[in-house]
PDB file of C-alpha atoms and ligand atoms in Angstrom:
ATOM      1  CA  UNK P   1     -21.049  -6.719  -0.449  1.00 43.00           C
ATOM      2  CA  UNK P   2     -22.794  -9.772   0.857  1.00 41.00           C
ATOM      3  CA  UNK P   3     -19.520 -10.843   3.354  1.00 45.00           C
ATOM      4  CA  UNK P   4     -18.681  -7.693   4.229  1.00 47.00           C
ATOM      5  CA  UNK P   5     -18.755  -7.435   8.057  1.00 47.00           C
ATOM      6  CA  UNK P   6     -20.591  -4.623   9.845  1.00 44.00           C
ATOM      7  CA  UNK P   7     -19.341  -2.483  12.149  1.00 43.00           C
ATOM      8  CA  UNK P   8     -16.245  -0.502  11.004  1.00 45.00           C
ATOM      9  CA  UNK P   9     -18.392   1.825   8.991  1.00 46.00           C
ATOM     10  CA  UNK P  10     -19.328   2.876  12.276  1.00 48.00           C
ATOM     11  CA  UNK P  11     -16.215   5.108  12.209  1.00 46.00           C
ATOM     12  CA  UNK P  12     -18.007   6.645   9.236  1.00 46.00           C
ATOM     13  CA  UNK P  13     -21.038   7.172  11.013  1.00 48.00           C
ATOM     14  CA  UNK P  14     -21.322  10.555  11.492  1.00 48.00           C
ATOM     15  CA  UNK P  15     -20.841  11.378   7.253  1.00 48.00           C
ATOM     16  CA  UNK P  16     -23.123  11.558   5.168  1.00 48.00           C
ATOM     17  CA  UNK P  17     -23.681   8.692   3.174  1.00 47.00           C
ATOM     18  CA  UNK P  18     -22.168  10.220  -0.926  1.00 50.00           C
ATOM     19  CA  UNK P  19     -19.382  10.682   1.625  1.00 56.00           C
ATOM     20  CA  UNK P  20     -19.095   7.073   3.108  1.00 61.00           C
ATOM     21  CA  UNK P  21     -16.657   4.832   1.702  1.00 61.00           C
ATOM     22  CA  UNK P  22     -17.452   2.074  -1.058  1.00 91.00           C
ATOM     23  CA  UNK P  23     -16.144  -1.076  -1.339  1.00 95.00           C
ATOM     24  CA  UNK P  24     -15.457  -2.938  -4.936  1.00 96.00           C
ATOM     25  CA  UNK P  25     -14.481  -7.059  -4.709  1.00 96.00           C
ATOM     26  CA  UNK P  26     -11.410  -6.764  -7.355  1.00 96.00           C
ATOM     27  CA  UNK P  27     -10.758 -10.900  -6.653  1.00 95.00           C
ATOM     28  CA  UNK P  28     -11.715 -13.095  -4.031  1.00 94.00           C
ATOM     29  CA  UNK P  29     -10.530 -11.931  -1.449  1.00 95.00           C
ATOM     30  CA  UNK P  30      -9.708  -8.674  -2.246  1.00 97.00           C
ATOM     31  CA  UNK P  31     -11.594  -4.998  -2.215  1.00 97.00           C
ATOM     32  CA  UNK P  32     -10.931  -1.441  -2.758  1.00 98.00           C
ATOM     33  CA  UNK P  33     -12.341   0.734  -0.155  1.00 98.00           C
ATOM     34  CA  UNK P  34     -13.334   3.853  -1.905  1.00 98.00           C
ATOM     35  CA  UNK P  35     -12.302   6.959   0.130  1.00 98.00           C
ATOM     36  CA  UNK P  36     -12.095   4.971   3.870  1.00 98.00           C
ATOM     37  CA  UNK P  37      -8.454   6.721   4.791  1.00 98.00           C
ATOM     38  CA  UNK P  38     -10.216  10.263   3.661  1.00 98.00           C
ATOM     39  CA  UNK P  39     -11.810  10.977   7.493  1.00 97.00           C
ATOM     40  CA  UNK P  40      -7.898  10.480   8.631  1.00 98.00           C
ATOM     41  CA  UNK P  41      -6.061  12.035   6.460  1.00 98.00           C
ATOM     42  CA  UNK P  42      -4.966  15.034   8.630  1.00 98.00           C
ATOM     43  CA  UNK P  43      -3.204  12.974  11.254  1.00 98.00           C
ATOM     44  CA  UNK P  44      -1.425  10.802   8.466  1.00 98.00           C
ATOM     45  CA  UNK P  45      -0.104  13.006   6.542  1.00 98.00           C
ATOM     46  CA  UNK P  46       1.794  14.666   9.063  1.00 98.00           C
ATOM     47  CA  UNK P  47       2.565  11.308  10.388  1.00 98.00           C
ATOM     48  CA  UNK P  48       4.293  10.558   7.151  1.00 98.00           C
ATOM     49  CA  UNK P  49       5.840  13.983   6.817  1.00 98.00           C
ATOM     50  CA  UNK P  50       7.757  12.602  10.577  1.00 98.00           C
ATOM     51  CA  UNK P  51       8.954   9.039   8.985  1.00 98.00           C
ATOM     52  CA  UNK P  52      10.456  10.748   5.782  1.00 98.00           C
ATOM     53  CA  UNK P  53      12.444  13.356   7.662  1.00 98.00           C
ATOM     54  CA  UNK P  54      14.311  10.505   9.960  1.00 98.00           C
ATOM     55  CA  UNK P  55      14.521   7.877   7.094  1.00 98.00           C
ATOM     56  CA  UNK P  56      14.084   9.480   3.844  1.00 98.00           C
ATOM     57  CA  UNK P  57      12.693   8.315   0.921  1.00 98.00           C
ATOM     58  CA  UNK P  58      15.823   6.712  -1.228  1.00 98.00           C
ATOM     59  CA  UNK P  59      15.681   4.870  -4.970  1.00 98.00           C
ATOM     60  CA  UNK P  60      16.970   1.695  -4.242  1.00 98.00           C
ATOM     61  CA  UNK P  61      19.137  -0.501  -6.712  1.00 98.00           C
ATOM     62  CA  UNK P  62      17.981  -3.944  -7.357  1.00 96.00           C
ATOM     63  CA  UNK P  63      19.966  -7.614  -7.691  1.00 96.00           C
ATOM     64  CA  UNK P  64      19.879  -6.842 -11.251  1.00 96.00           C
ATOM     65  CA  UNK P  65      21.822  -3.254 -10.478  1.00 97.00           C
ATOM     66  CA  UNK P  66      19.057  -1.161 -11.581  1.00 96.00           C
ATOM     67  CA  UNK P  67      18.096   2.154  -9.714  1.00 97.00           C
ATOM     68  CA  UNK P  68      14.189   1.821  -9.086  1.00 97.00           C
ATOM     69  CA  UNK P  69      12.267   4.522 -10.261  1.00 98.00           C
ATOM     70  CA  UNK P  70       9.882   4.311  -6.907  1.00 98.00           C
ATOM     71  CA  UNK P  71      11.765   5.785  -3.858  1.00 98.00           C
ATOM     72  CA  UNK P  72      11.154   3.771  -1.008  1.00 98.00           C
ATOM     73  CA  UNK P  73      11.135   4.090   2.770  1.00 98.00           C
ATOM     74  CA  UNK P  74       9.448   2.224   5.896  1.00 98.00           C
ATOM     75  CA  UNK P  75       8.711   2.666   9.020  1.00 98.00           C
ATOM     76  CA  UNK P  76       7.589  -0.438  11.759  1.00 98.00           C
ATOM     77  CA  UNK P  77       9.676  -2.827  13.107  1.00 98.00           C
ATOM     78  CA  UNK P  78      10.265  -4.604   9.610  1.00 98.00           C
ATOM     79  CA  UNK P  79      11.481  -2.398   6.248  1.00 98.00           C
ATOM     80  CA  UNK P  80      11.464  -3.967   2.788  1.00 98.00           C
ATOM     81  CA  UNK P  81      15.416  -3.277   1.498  1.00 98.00           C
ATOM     82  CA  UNK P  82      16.871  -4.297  -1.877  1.00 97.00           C
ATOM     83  CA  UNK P  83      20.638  -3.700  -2.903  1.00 97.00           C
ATOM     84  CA  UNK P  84      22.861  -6.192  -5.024  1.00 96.00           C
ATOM     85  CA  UNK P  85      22.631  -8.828  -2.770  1.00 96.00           C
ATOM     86  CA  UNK P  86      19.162  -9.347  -2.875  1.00 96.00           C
ATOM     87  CA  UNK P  87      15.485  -8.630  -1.500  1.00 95.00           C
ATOM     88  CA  UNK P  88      14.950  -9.204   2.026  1.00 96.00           C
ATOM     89  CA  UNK P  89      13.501  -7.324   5.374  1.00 97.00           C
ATOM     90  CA  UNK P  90      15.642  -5.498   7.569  1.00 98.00           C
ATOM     91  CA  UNK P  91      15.303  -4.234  11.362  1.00 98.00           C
ATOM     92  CA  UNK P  92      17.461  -1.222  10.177  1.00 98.00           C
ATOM     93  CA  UNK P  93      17.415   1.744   7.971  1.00 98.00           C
ATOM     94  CA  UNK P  94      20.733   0.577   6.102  1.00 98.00           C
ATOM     95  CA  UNK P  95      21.372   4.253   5.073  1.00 97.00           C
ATOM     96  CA  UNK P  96      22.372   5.033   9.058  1.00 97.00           C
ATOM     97  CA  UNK P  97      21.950   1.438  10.531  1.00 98.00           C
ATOM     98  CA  UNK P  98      19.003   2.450  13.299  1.00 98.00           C
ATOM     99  CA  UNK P  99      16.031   1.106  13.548  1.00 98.00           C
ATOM    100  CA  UNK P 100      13.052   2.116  11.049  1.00 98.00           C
ATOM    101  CA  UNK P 101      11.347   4.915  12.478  1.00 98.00           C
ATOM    102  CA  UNK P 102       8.073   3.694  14.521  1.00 98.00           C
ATOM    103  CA  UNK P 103       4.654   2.953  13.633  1.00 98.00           C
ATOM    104  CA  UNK P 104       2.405   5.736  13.806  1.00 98.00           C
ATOM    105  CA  UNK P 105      -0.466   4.198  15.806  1.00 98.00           C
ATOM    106  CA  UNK P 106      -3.020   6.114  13.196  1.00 98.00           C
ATOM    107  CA  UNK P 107      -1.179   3.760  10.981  1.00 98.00           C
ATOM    108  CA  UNK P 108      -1.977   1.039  12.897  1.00 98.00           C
ATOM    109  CA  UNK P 109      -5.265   1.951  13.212  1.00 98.00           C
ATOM    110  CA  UNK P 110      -6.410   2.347  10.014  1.00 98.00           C
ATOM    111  CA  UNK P 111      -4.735  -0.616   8.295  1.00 98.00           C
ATOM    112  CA  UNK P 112      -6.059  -3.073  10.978  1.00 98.00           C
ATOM    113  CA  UNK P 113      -9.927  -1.520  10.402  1.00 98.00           C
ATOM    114  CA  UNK P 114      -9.690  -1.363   6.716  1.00 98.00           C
ATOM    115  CA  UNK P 115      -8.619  -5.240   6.909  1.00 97.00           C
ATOM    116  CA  UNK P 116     -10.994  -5.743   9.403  1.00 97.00           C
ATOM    117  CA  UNK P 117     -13.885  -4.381   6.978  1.00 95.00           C
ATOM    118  CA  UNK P 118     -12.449  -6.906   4.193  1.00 95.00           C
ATOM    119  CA  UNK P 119     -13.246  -9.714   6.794  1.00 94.00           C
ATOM    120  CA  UNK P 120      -9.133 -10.120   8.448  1.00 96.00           C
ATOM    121  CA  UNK P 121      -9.895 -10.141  11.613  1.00 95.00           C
ATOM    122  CA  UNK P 122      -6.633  -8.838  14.022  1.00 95.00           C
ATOM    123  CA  UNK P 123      -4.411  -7.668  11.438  1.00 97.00           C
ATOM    124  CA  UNK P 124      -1.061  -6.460  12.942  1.00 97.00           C
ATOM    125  CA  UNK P 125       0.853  -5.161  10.697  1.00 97.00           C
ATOM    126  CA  UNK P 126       5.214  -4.992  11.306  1.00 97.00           C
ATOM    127  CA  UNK P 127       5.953  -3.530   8.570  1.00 98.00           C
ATOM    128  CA  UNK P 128       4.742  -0.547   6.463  1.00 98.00           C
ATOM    129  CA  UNK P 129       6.427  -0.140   2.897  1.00 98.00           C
ATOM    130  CA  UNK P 130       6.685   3.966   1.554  1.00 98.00           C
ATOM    131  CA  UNK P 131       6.681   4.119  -2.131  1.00 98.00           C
ATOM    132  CA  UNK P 132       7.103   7.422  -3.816  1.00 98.00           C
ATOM    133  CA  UNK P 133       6.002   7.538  -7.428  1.00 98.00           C
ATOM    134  CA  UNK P 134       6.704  11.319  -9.130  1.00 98.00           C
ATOM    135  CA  UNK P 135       4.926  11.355 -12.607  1.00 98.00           C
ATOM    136  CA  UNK P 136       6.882   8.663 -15.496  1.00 98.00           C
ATOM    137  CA  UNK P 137       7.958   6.528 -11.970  1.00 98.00           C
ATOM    138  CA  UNK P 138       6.157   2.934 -12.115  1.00 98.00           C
ATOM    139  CA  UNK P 139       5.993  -0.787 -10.609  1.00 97.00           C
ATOM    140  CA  UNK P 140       6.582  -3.413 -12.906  1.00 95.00           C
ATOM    141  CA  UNK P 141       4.315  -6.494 -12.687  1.00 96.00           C
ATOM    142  CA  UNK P 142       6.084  -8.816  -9.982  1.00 95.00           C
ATOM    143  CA  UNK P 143       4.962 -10.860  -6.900  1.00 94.00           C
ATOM    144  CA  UNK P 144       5.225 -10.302  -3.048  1.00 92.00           C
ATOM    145  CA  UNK P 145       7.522 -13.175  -2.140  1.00 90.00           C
ATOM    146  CA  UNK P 146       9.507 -11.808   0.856  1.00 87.00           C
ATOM    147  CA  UNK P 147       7.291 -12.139   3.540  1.00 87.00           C
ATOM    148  CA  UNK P 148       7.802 -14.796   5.800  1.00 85.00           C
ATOM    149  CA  UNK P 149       4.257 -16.362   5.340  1.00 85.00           C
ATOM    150  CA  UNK P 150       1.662 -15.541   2.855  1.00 86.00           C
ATOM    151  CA  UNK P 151      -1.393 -16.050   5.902  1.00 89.00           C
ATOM    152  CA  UNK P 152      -2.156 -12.267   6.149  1.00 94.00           C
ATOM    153  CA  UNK P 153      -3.043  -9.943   3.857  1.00 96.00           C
ATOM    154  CA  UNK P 154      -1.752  -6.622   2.594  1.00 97.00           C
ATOM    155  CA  UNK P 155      -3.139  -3.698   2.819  1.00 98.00           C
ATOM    156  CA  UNK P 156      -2.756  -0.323   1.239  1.00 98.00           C
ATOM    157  CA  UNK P 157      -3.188   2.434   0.997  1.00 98.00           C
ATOM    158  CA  UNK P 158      -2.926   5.249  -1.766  1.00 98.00           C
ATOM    159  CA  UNK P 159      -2.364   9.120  -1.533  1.00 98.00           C
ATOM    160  CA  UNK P 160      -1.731  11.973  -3.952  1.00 98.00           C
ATOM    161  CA  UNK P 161      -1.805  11.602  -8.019  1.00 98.00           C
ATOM    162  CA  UNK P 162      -3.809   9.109  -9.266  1.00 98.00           C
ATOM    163  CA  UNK P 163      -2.687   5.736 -10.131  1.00 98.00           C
ATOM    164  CA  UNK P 164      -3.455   2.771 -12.482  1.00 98.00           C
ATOM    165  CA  UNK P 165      -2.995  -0.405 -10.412  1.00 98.00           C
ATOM    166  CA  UNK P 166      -2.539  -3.751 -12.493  1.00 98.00           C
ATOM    167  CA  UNK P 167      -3.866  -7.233 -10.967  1.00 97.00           C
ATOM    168  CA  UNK P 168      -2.867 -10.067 -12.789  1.00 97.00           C
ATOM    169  CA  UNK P 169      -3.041 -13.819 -12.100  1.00 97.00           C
ATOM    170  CA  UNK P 170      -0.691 -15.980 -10.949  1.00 96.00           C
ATOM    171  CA  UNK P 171       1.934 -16.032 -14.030  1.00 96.00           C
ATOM    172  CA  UNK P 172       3.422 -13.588 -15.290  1.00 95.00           C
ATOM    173  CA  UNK P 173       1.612 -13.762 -18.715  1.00 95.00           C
ATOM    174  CA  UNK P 174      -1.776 -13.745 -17.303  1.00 97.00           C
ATOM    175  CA  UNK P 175      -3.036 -10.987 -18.279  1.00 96.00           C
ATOM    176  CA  UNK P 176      -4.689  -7.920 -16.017  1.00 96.00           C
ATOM    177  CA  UNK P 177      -7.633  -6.460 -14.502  1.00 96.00           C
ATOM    178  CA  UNK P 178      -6.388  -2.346 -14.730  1.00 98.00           C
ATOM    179  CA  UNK P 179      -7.832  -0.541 -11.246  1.00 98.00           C
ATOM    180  CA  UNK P 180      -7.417   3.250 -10.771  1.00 98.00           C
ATOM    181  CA  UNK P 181      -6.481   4.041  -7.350  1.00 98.00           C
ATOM    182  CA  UNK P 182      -7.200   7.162  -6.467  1.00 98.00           C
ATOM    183  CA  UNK P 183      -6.365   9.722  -3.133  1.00 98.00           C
ATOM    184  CA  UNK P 184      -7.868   7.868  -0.053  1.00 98.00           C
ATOM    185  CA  UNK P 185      -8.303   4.625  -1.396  1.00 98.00           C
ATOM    186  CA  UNK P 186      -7.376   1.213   0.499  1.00 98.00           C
ATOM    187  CA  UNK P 187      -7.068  -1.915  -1.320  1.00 98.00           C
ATOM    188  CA  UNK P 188      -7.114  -5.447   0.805  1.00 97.00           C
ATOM    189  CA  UNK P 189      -5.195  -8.642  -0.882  1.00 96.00           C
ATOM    190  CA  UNK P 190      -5.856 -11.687   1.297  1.00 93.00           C
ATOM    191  CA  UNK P 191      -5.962 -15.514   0.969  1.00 90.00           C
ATOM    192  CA  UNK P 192      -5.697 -16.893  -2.606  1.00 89.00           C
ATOM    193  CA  UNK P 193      -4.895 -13.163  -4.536  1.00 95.00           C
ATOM    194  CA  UNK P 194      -1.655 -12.834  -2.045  1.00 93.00           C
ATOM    195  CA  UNK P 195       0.338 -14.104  -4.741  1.00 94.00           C
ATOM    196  CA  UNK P 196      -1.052 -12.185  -7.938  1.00 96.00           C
ATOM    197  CA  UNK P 197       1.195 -10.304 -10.106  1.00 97.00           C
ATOM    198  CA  UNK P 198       0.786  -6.987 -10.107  1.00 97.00           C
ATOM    199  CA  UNK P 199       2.185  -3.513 -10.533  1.00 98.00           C
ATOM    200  CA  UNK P 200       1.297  -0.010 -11.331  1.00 98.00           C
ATOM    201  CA  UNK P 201       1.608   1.836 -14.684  1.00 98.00           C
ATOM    202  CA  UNK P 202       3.754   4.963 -14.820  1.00 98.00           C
ATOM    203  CA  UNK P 203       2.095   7.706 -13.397  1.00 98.00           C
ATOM    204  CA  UNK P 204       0.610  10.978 -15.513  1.00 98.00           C
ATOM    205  CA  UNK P 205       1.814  14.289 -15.008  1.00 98.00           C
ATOM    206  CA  UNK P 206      -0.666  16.033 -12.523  1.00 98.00           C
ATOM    207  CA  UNK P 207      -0.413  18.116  -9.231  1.00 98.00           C
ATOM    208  CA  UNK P 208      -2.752  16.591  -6.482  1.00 98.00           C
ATOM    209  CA  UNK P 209      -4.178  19.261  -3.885  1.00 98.00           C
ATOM    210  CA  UNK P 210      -2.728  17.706  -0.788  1.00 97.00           C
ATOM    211  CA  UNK P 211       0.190  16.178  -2.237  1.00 98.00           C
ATOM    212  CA  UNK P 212       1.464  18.571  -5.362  1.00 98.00           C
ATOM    213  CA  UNK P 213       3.187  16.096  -8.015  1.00 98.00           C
ATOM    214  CA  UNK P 214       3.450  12.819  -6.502  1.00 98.00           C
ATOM    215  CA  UNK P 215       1.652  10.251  -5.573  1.00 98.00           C
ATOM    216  CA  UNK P 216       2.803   8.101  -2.269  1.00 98.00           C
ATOM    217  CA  UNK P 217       1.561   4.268  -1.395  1.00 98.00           C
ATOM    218  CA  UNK P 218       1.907   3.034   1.876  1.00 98.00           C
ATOM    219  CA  UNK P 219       1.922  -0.643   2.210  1.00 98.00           C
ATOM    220  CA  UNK P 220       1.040  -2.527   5.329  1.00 98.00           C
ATOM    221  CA  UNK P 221       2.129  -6.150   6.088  1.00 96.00           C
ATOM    222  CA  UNK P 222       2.901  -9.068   8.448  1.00 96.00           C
ATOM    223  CA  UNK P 223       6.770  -9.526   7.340  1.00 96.00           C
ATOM    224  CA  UNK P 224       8.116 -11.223  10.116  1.00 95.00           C
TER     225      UNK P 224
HETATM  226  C1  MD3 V 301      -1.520  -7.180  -4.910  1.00 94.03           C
HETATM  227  N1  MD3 V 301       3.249  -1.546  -4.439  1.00 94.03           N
HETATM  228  O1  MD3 V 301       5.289  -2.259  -2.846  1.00 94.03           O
HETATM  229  S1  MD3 V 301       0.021  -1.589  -3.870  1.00 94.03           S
HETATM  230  C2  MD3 V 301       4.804  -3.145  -3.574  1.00 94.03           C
HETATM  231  O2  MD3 V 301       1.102   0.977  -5.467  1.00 94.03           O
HETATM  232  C3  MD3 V 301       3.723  -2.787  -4.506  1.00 94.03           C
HETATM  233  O3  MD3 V 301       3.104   1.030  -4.673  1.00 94.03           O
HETATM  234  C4  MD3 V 301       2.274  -1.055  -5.347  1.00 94.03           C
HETATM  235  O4  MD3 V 301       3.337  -3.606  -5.268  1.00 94.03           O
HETATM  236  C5  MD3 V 301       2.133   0.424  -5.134  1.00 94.03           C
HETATM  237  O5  MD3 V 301       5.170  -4.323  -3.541  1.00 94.03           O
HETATM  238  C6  MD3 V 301       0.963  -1.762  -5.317  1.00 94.03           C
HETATM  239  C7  MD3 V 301       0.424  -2.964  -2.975  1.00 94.03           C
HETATM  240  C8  MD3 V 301       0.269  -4.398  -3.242  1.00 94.03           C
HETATM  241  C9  MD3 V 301       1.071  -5.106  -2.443  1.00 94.03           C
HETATM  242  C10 MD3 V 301       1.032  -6.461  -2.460  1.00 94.03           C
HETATM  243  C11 MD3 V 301       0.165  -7.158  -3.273  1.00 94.03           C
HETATM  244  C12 MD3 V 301      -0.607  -5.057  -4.076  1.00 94.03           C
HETATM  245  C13 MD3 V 301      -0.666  -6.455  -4.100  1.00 94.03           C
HETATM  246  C14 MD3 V 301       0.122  -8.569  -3.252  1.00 94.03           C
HETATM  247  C15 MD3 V 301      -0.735  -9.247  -4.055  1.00 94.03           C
HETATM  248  C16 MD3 V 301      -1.560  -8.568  -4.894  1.00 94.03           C
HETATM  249 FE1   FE V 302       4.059  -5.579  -4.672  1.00 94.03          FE
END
């Protein structure tokens, strides 16, 4: 906790402190922030509820022509797309060709404190990556490599069913550090752990409160 930087727990300030958010250092510069999206979660919800309805969630097919199991959506000025031709960023929702729906400034907001509370100073994020998981849907391990520089983290953050998160190293074969990520959570991956493998084992069957049987991430980054 020692580098932690004071001050954004000030938008905790008024809960009481088994309510205030805790922060676990997963790698070196990364940390799970325990809870810190909970005080929000009734403007981002809805928020999300708007983005889905213009660009809906879709299971996109990879290079290798497989459907993913994740359906994916964005919203910013940046959306992660894959198709046969490859991964890549696009200013467009290819399923009608307009532009991703906006950023909700909530959004905005909470990504930029939550990296801000990591110690990233002025993180503006262009993109933000929707990932539907429904219970047997998971991530493979893989690496973030379609970003056009690797200088600012990623943040996300995780709503609904519960989900265990792998962190690996930097090949493949490494093997991983296993991280449940639960309703409310943020997780920060900056600096050196940018490039880690990860992914996310398939989810259990469950019904969440707030969410019923899924569980959604949201992923902000600086794409462009
Ligand atoms: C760790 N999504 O969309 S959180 C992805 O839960 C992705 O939906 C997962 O991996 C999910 O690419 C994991 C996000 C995440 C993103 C980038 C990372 C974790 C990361 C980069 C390095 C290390
Ligand atoms: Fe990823």
């Amino acid at each position: 906790m020692s580098t932690m930087q004071p001050g954004l727990f000030d938008l905790f300030a008024d809960h009481e402190p088994e309510q205030q958010p805790r922060a676990e250092q997963i790698g070196e510069q990364s940390w799970v922030l325990r809870g810190f999206a909970l005080p929000l979660i009734d403007q981002i919800l809805p928020a999300l509820d708007t983005i889905v309805a213009a660009a809906p969630l879709r299971h996109m097919v990879t290079p290798g022509g497989f459907s993913m199991s994740v359906g994916t959506s964005s919203c910013g000025p940046l959306g992660w797309i894959t198709d046969r031709s490859g991964y890549r960023y696009s200013s467009v929702d290819p399923l009608n060709g307009l532009p991703w729906p906006q950023m909700p400034s909530v959004f905005a907001k909470l990504a930029r404190a939550a990296a801000e509370q990591a110690g990233f100073a002025d993180f503006h994020a262009d993109s933000c990556l929707i990932n539907r998981y429904v219970p047997g849907a998971k991530m493979s391990l893989h690496q973030d490599k379609d970003e056009n520089a690797y200088t600012a983290p990623i943040v996300s953050l995780s709503l609904g069913l519960p989900a265990m998160f792998l962190f690996g190293g930097f090949s493949r074969s490494d093997r991983s550090q296993r991280i449940p990520l639960l309703h409310g959570d943020m997780v920060i991956w900056g600096g050196a752990d940018r490039l880690r493998f990860h992914g996310v084992l398939p989810i259990k069957q469950g019904r969440h409160p707030r969410l019923g049987e899924q569980r959604i991430n949201l992923t902000f980054r600086v794409a462009g």
